[in-house]
mmCIF file of N, CA, C and O in Angstrom:
data_model
loop_
_atom_site.group_PDB
_atom_site.id
_atom_site.type_symbol
_atom_site.label_atom_id
_atom_site.label_comp_id
_atom_site.label_asym_id
_atom_site.label_seq_id
_atom_site.Cartn_x
_atom_site.Cartn_y
_atom_site.Cartn_z
ATOM 1 N N MET A 123 -12.032 18.364 2.213
ATOM 2 C CA MET A 123 -11.311 17.681 3.265
ATOM 3 C C MET A 123 -10.412 16.610 2.649
ATOM 4 O O MET A 123 -10.852 15.819 1.827
ATOM 5 N N LYS A 124 -9.160 16.581 3.053
ATOM 6 C CA LYS A 124 -8.218 15.585 2.562
ATOM 7 C C LYS A 124 -8.441 14.257 3.283
ATOM 8 O O LYS A 124 -8.875 14.217 4.425
ATOM 9 N N SER A 125 -8.122 13.176 2.599
ATOM 10 C CA SER A 125 -8.295 11.842 3.159
ATOM 11 C C SER A 125 -7.128 11.485 4.075
ATOM 12 O O SER A 125 -5.990 11.823 3.780
ATOM 13 N N PRO A 126 -7.419 10.770 5.175
ATOM 14 C CA PRO A 126 -6.335 10.322 6.045
ATOM 15 C C PRO A 126 -5.546 9.201 5.375
ATOM 16 O O PRO A 126 -6.074 8.457 4.551
ATOM 17 N N MET A 127 -4.272 9.120 5.715
ATOM 18 C CA MET A 127 -3.407 8.066 5.199
ATOM 19 C C MET A 127 -3.160 7.074 6.336
ATOM 20 O O MET A 127 -2.908 7.476 7.470
ATOM 21 N N HIS A 128 -3.262 5.787 6.036
ATOM 22 C CA HIS A 128 -3.062 4.739 7.030
ATOM 23 C C HIS A 128 -1.910 3.857 6.579
ATOM 24 O O HIS A 128 -1.859 3.452 5.412
ATOM 25 N N VAL A 129 -0.994 3.577 7.498
ATOM 26 C CA VAL A 129 0.128 2.685 7.212
ATOM 27 C C VAL A 129 0.074 1.544 8.215
ATOM 28 O O VAL A 129 -0.031 1.764 9.424
ATOM 29 N N TYR A 130 0.122 0.322 7.705
ATOM 30 C CA TYR A 130 0.092 -0.873 8.553
ATOM 31 C C TYR A 130 1.262 -1.756 8.145
ATOM 32 O O TYR A 130 1.477 -2.006 6.956
ATOM 33 N N TYR A 131 2.043 -2.198 9.121
ATOM 34 C CA TYR A 131 3.139 -3.123 8.840
ATOM 35 C C TYR A 131 3.055 -4.297 9.794
ATOM 36 O O TYR A 131 3.005 -4.116 11.015
ATOM 37 N N ASP A 132 3.032 -5.500 9.248
ATOM 38 C CA ASP A 132 3.038 -6.737 10.023
ATOM 39 C C ASP A 132 4.459 -7.281 9.972
ATOM 40 O O ASP A 132 4.898 -7.797 8.935
ATOM 41 N N LYS A 133 5.190 -7.120 11.079
ATOM 42 C CA LYS A 133 6.598 -7.522 11.112
ATOM 43 C C LYS A 133 6.762 -9.030 10.923
ATOM 44 O O LYS A 133 7.636 -9.466 10.177
ATOM 45 N N GLU A 134 5.921 -9.817 11.591
ATOM 46 C CA GLU A 134 6.034 -11.275 11.474
ATOM 47 C C GLU A 134 5.792 -11.744 10.039
ATOM 48 O O GLU A 134 6.482 -12.600 9.528
ATOM 49 N N GLY A 135 4.791 -11.164 9.382
ATOM 50 C CA GLY A 135 4.478 -11.541 8.009
ATOM 51 C C GLY A 135 5.245 -10.735 6.970
ATOM 52 O O GLY A 135 5.159 -11.021 5.784
ATOM 53 N N ASP A 136 5.997 -9.711 7.413
ATOM 54 C CA ASP A 136 6.746 -8.808 6.536
ATOM 55 C C ASP A 136 5.845 -8.277 5.416
ATOM 56 O O ASP A 136 6.113 -8.411 4.234
ATOM 57 N N PHE A 137 4.750 -7.652 5.848
ATOM 58 C CA PHE A 137 3.709 -7.172 4.946
ATOM 59 C C PHE A 137 3.425 -5.704 5.255
ATOM 60 O O PHE A 137 3.117 -5.352 6.387
ATOM 61 N N LEU A 138 3.548 -4.834 4.257
ATOM 62 C CA LEU A 138 3.264 -3.412 4.408
ATOM 63 C C LEU A 138 2.028 -3.057 3.604
ATOM 64 O O LEU A 138 1.904 -3.462 2.440
ATOM 65 N N GLU A 139 1.120 -2.300 4.235
ATOM 66 C CA GLU A 139 -0.046 -1.800 3.505
ATOM 67 C C GLU A 139 -0.189 -0.306 3.772
ATOM 68 O O GLU A 139 -0.096 0.141 4.912
ATOM 69 N N ILE A 140 -0.382 0.468 2.717
ATOM 70 C CA ILE A 140 -0.604 1.904 2.798
ATOM 71 C C ILE A 140 -1.960 2.175 2.173
ATOM 72 O O ILE A 140 -2.211 1.761 1.041
ATOM 73 N N GLY A 141 -2.822 2.848 2.917
ATOM 74 C CA GLY A 141 -4.162 3.129 2.415
ATOM 75 C C GLY A 141 -4.507 4.596 2.554
ATOM 76 O O GLY A 141 -3.957 5.304 3.394
ATOM 77 N N MET A 142 -5.422 5.039 1.721
ATOM 78 C CA MET A 142 -5.895 6.414 1.768
ATOM 79 C C MET A 142 -7.394 6.408 2.044
ATOM 80 O O MET A 142 -8.122 5.558 1.539
ATOM 81 N N GLY A 143 -7.825 7.388 2.830
ATOM 82 C CA GLY A 143 -9.249 7.535 3.111
ATOM 83 C C GLY A 143 -9.722 6.629 4.221
ATOM 84 O O GLY A 143 -8.957 5.853 4.795
ATOM 85 N N ASN A 144 -10.990 6.746 4.525
ATOM 86 C CA ASN A 144 -11.585 5.896 5.542
ATOM 87 C C ASN A 144 -11.674 4.469 5.026
ATOM 88 O O ASN A 144 -11.847 4.253 3.828
ATOM 89 N N PRO A 145 -11.520 3.486 5.927
ATOM 90 C CA PRO A 145 -11.565 2.088 5.483
ATOM 91 C C PRO A 145 -12.846 1.780 4.706
ATOM 92 O O PRO A 145 -13.937 2.181 5.099
ATOM 93 N N LYS A 146 -12.680 1.112 3.575
ATOM 94 C CA LYS A 146 -13.802 0.707 2.722
ATOM 95 C C LYS A 146 -13.559 -0.714 2.267
ATOM 96 O O LYS A 146 -12.422 -1.172 2.207
ATOM 97 N N LYS A 147 -14.633 -1.364 1.902
ATOM 98 C CA LYS A 147 -14.525 -2.713 1.361
ATOM 99 C C LYS A 147 -13.825 -2.637 0.005
ATOM 100 O O LYS A 147 -14.164 -1.799 -0.836
ATOM 101 N N GLY A 148 -12.849 -3.484 -0.183
ATOM 102 C CA GLY A 148 -12.111 -3.480 -1.442
ATOM 103 C C GLY A 148 -11.543 -4.852 -1.737
ATOM 104 O O GLY A 148 -11.695 -5.789 -0.950
ATOM 105 N N ARG A 149 -10.880 -4.940 -2.856
ATOM 106 C CA ARG A 149 -10.228 -6.205 -3.235
ATOM 107 C C ARG A 149 -8.805 -5.883 -3.639
ATOM 108 O O ARG A 149 -8.484 -4.765 -4.043
ATOM 109 N N PHE A 150 -7.930 -6.869 -3.518
ATOM 110 C CA PHE A 150 -6.552 -6.693 -3.929
ATOM 111 C C PHE A 150 -6.379 -7.119 -5.380
ATOM 112 O O PHE A 150 -6.884 -8.162 -5.792
ATOM 113 N N LYS A 151 -5.684 -6.302 -6.141
ATOM 114 C CA LYS A 151 -5.351 -6.611 -7.531
ATOM 115 C C LYS A 151 -3.847 -6.859 -7.573
ATOM 116 O O LYS A 151 -3.053 -5.992 -7.188
ATOM 117 N N ASN A 152 -3.454 -8.039 -8.010
ATOM 118 C CA ASN A 152 -2.047 -8.422 -8.047
ATOM 119 C C ASN A 152 -1.338 -7.697 -9.185
ATOM 120 O O ASN A 152 -1.695 -7.856 -10.355
ATOM 121 N N LEU A 153 -0.324 -6.907 -8.845
ATOM 122 C CA LEU A 153 0.475 -6.206 -9.854
ATOM 123 C C LEU A 153 1.736 -6.981 -10.201
ATOM 124 O O LEU A 153 2.491 -6.572 -11.073
ATOM 125 N N GLY A 154 1.973 -8.082 -9.498
ATOM 126 C CA GLY A 154 3.145 -8.912 -9.741
ATOM 127 C C GLY A 154 4.257 -8.658 -8.739
ATOM 128 O O GLY A 154 4.333 -7.592 -8.125
ATOM 129 N N LYS A 155 5.100 -9.660 -8.549
ATOM 130 C CA LYS A 155 6.275 -9.580 -7.685
ATOM 131 C C LYS A 155 5.938 -9.178 -6.252
ATOM 132 O O LYS A 155 6.689 -8.456 -5.602
ATOM 133 N N GLY A 156 4.782 -9.616 -5.744
ATOM 134 C CA GLY A 156 4.410 -9.358 -4.368
ATOM 135 C C GLY A 156 3.877 -7.962 -4.094
ATOM 136 O O GLY A 156 3.794 -7.550 -2.943
ATOM 137 N N VAL A 157 3.503 -7.230 -5.144
ATOM 138 C CA VAL A 157 2.932 -5.885 -4.990
ATOM 139 C C VAL A 157 1.469 -5.936 -5.425
ATOM 140 O O VAL A 157 1.144 -6.497 -6.474
ATOM 141 N N PHE A 158 0.605 -5.345 -4.596
ATOM 142 C CA PHE A 158 -0.827 -5.359 -4.848
ATOM 143 C C PHE A 158 -1.396 -3.952 -4.695
ATOM 144 O O PHE A 158 -0.910 -3.177 -3.879
ATOM 145 N N GLU A 159 -2.419 -3.631 -5.471
ATOM 146 C CA GLU A 159 -3.162 -2.405 -5.210
ATOM 147 C C GLU A 159 -4.518 -2.820 -4.659
ATOM 148 O O GLU A 159 -5.072 -3.838 -5.046
ATOM 149 N N ARG A 160 -5.010 -2.034 -3.710
ATOM 150 C CA ARG A 160 -6.322 -2.291 -3.131
ATOM 151 C C ARG A 160 -7.311 -1.392 -3.851
ATOM 152 O O ARG A 160 -7.127 -0.187 -3.914
ATOM 153 N N VAL A 161 -8.361 -1.999 -4.415
ATOM 154 C CA VAL A 161 -9.302 -1.308 -5.288
ATOM 155 C C VAL A 161 -10.702 -1.332 -4.682
ATOM 156 O O VAL A 161 -11.156 -2.363 -4.188
ATOM 157 N N ASP A 162 -11.384 -0.193 -4.726
ATOM 158 C CA ASP A 162 -12.766 -0.075 -4.258
ATOM 159 C C ASP A 162 -13.653 -0.972 -5.116
ATOM 160 O O ASP A 162 -13.633 -0.872 -6.352
ATOM 161 N N GLU A 163 -14.428 -1.833 -4.482
ATOM 162 C CA GLU A 163 -15.293 -2.760 -5.224
ATOM 163 C C GLU A 163 -16.419 -2.046 -5.964
ATOM 164 O O GLU A 163 -16.906 -2.541 -6.967
ATOM 165 N N GLU A 164 -16.832 -0.881 -5.467
ATOM 166 C CA GLU A 164 -17.963 -0.177 -6.072
ATOM 167 C C GLU A 164 -17.568 0.661 -7.286
ATOM 168 O O GLU A 164 -18.263 0.672 -8.293
ATOM 169 N N ASN A 165 -16.453 1.395 -7.182
ATOM 170 C CA ASN A 165 -16.123 2.324 -8.271
ATOM 171 C C ASN A 165 -14.768 2.076 -8.934
ATOM 172 O O ASN A 165 -14.398 2.784 -9.853
ATOM 173 N N GLY A 166 -14.019 1.098 -8.461
ATOM 174 C CA GLY A 166 -12.750 0.752 -9.086
ATOM 175 C C GLY A 166 -11.598 1.685 -8.761
ATOM 176 O O GLY A 166 -10.501 1.525 -9.305
ATOM 177 N N LYS A 167 -11.807 2.666 -7.860
ATOM 178 C CA LYS A 167 -10.725 3.593 -7.507
ATOM 179 C C LYS A 167 -9.711 2.903 -6.596
ATOM 180 O O LYS A 167 -10.060 2.039 -5.798
ATOM 181 N N ILE A 168 -8.466 3.314 -6.713
ATOM 182 C CA ILE A 168 -7.402 2.746 -5.899
ATOM 183 C C ILE A 168 -7.514 3.284 -4.477
ATOM 184 O O ILE A 168 -7.572 4.490 -4.252
ATOM 185 N N LEU A 169 -7.540 2.356 -3.514
ATOM 186 C CA LEU A 169 -7.629 2.703 -2.107
ATOM 187 C C LEU A 169 -6.282 2.628 -1.408
ATOM 188 O O LEU A 169 -6.091 3.221 -0.353
ATOM 189 N N GLY A 170 -5.356 1.891 -1.981
ATOM 190 C CA GLY A 170 -4.059 1.735 -1.338
ATOM 191 C C GLY A 170 -3.194 0.727 -2.062
ATOM 192 O O GLY A 170 -3.525 0.256 -3.151
ATOM 193 N N ILE A 171 -2.082 0.402 -1.424
ATOM 194 C CA ILE A 171 -1.117 -0.530 -1.996
ATOM 195 C C ILE A 171 -0.595 -1.421 -0.887
ATOM 196 O O ILE A 171 -0.544 -1.004 0.280
ATOM 197 N N ALA A 172 -0.222 -2.644 -1.231
ATOM 198 C CA ALA A 172 0.350 -3.588 -0.276
ATOM 199 C C ALA A 172 1.594 -4.212 -0.892
ATOM 200 O O ALA A 172 1.642 -4.459 -2.101
ATOM 201 N N ILE A 173 2.588 -4.446 -0.052
ATOM 202 C CA ILE A 173 3.851 -5.017 -0.516
ATOM 203 C C ILE A 173 4.213 -6.168 0.409
ATOM 204 O O ILE A 173 4.413 -5.972 1.620
ATOM 205 N N MET A 174 4.299 -7.367 -0.150
ATOM 206 C CA MET A 174 4.731 -8.544 0.606
ATOM 207 C C MET A 174 6.255 -8.588 0.583
ATOM 208 O O MET A 174 6.885 -8.242 -0.416
ATOM 209 N N GLY A 175 6.855 -8.986 1.699
ATOM 210 C CA GLY A 175 8.310 -9.060 1.781
ATOM 211 C C GLY A 175 8.953 -7.687 1.788
ATOM 212 O O GLY A 175 10.055 -7.516 1.285
ATOM 213 N N PHE A 176 8.284 -6.699 2.390
ATOM 214 C CA PHE A 176 8.768 -5.316 2.349
ATOM 215 C C PHE A 176 10.150 -5.165 2.993
ATOM 216 O O PHE A 176 11.046 -4.598 2.399
ATOM 217 N N ASN A 177 10.314 -5.652 4.206
ATOM 218 C CA ASN A 177 11.601 -5.501 4.889
ATOM 219 C C ASN A 177 12.706 -6.238 4.147
ATOM 220 O O ASN A 177 13.809 -5.724 3.996
ATOM 221 N N LYS A 178 12.403 -7.420 3.672
ATOM 222 C CA LYS A 178 13.400 -8.197 2.939
ATOM 223 C C LYS A 178 13.862 -7.440 1.687
ATOM 224 O O LYS A 178 15.030 -7.455 1.332
ATOM 225 N N ARG A 179 12.950 -6.739 1.035
ATOM 226 C CA ARG A 179 13.285 -5.968 -0.166
ATOM 227 C C ARG A 179 14.145 -4.745 0.153
ATOM 228 O O ARG A 179 14.843 -4.245 -0.702
ATOM 229 N N THR A 180 14.009 -4.212 1.365
ATOM 230 C CA THR A 180 14.622 -2.932 1.686
ATOM 231 C C THR A 180 15.745 -3.014 2.709
ATOM 232 O O THR A 180 16.321 -1.985 3.051
ATOM 233 N N GLU A 181 16.099 -4.192 3.193
ATOM 234 C CA GLU A 181 17.069 -4.280 4.285
ATOM 235 C C GLU A 181 18.452 -3.752 3.906
ATOM 236 O O GLU A 181 19.201 -3.332 4.787
ATOM 237 N N ASN A 182 18.821 -3.719 2.655
ATOM 238 C CA ASN A 182 20.131 -3.207 2.240
ATOM 239 C C ASN A 182 20.072 -1.786 1.695
ATOM 240 O O ASN A 182 21.070 -1.271 1.208
ATOM 241 N N LEU A 183 18.907 -1.163 1.753
ATOM 242 C CA LEU A 183 18.742 0.186 1.230
ATOM 243 C C LEU A 183 18.711 1.206 2.357
ATOM 244 O O LEU A 183 18.091 0.994 3.376
ATOM 245 N N LYS A 184 19.369 2.322 2.139
ATOM 246 C CA LYS A 184 19.291 3.442 3.073
ATOM 247 C C LYS A 184 19.354 4.702 2.251
ATOM 248 O O LYS A 184 20.318 4.911 1.528
ATOM 249 N N PRO A 185 18.385 5.555 2.281
ATOM 250 C CA PRO A 185 17.075 5.390 2.927
ATOM 251 C C PRO A 185 16.169 4.472 2.112
ATOM 252 O O PRO A 185 16.454 4.180 0.965
ATOM 253 N N ILE A 186 15.062 4.076 2.720
ATOM 254 C CA ILE A 186 14.077 3.231 2.039
ATOM 255 C C ILE A 186 13.332 4.085 1.020
ATOM 256 O O ILE A 186 12.844 5.161 1.324
ATOM 257 N N GLU A 187 13.267 3.594 -0.197
ATOM 258 C CA GLU A 187 12.538 4.287 -1.259
ATOM 259 C C GLU A 187 11.717 3.264 -2.020
ATOM 260 O O GLU A 187 12.245 2.248 -2.455
ATOM 261 N N VAL A 188 10.434 3.518 -2.132
ATOM 262 C CA VAL A 188 9.533 2.599 -2.827
ATOM 263 C C VAL A 188 8.761 3.389 -3.870
ATOM 264 O O VAL A 188 8.191 4.429 -3.580
ATOM 265 N N SER A 189 8.755 2.908 -5.104
ATOM 266 C CA SER A 189 7.973 3.543 -6.160
ATOM 267 C C SER A 189 6.583 2.926 -6.181
ATOM 268 O O SER A 189 6.442 1.707 -6.184
ATOM 269 N N LEU A 190 5.567 3.780 -6.171
ATOM 270 C CA LEU A 190 4.186 3.313 -6.228
ATOM 271 C C LEU A 190 3.669 3.449 -7.659
ATOM 272 O O LEU A 190 4.049 4.386 -8.358
ATOM 273 N N PRO A 191 2.799 2.537 -8.079
ATOM 274 C CA PRO A 191 2.304 2.583 -9.453
ATOM 275 C C PRO A 191 1.186 3.601 -9.666
ATOM 276 O O PRO A 191 0.511 3.580 -10.668
ATOM 277 N N PHE A 192 0.980 4.500 -8.705
ATOM 278 C CA PHE A 192 -0.036 5.531 -8.824
ATOM 279 C C PHE A 192 0.349 6.665 -7.884
ATOM 280 O O PHE A 192 1.253 6.549 -7.084
ATOM 281 N N LYS A 193 -0.336 7.806 -7.984
ATOM 282 C CA LYS A 193 -0.020 8.973 -7.185
ATOM 283 C C LYS A 193 -0.959 9.095 -6.000
ATOM 284 O O LYS A 193 -2.150 8.817 -6.113
ATOM 285 N N PHE A 194 -0.406 9.496 -4.853
ATOM 286 C CA PHE A 194 -1.168 9.818 -3.663
ATOM 287 C C PHE A 194 -1.086 11.307 -3.437
ATOM 288 O O PHE A 194 -0.022 11.900 -3.552
ATOM 289 N N ASP A 195 -2.185 11.939 -3.093
ATOM 290 C CA ASP A 195 -2.168 13.331 -2.685
ATOM 291 C C ASP A 195 -2.159 13.342 -1.165
ATOM 292 O O ASP A 195 -3.183 13.097 -0.543
ATOM 293 N N ILE A 196 -0.988 13.593 -0.571
ATOM 294 C CA ILE A 196 -0.890 13.566 0.881
ATOM 295 C C ILE A 196 -0.652 14.953 1.460
ATOM 296 O O ILE A 196 -0.217 15.101 2.587
ATOM 297 N N SER A 197 -0.956 15.988 0.681
ATOM 298 C CA SER A 197 -0.793 17.342 1.187
ATOM 299 C C SER A 197 -1.838 17.622 2.262
ATOM 300 O O SER A 197 -2.927 17.085 2.253
ATOM 301 N N SER A 198 -1.471 18.495 3.195
ATOM 302 C CA SER A 198 -2.401 18.790 4.293
ATOM 303 C C SER A 198 -3.211 20.032 4.014
ATOM 304 O O SER A 198 -2.932 20.821 3.184
#
């Protein structure tokens, strides 16, 4: 069974979070420049990514393209 993908965007805080799988307890690891990966506290696997200032970073781009520091398998 493939894991569900969750996307959360807080417009007021301009914060984007993309997660894979069912919600689990994790911690954020700062990758620098307002980009964070969310890591499983038990096994160290990457659960998702968060980007602060997402809209501000992308307001002049069409289409929006963001490079992630890891691969997601989002095939159905």
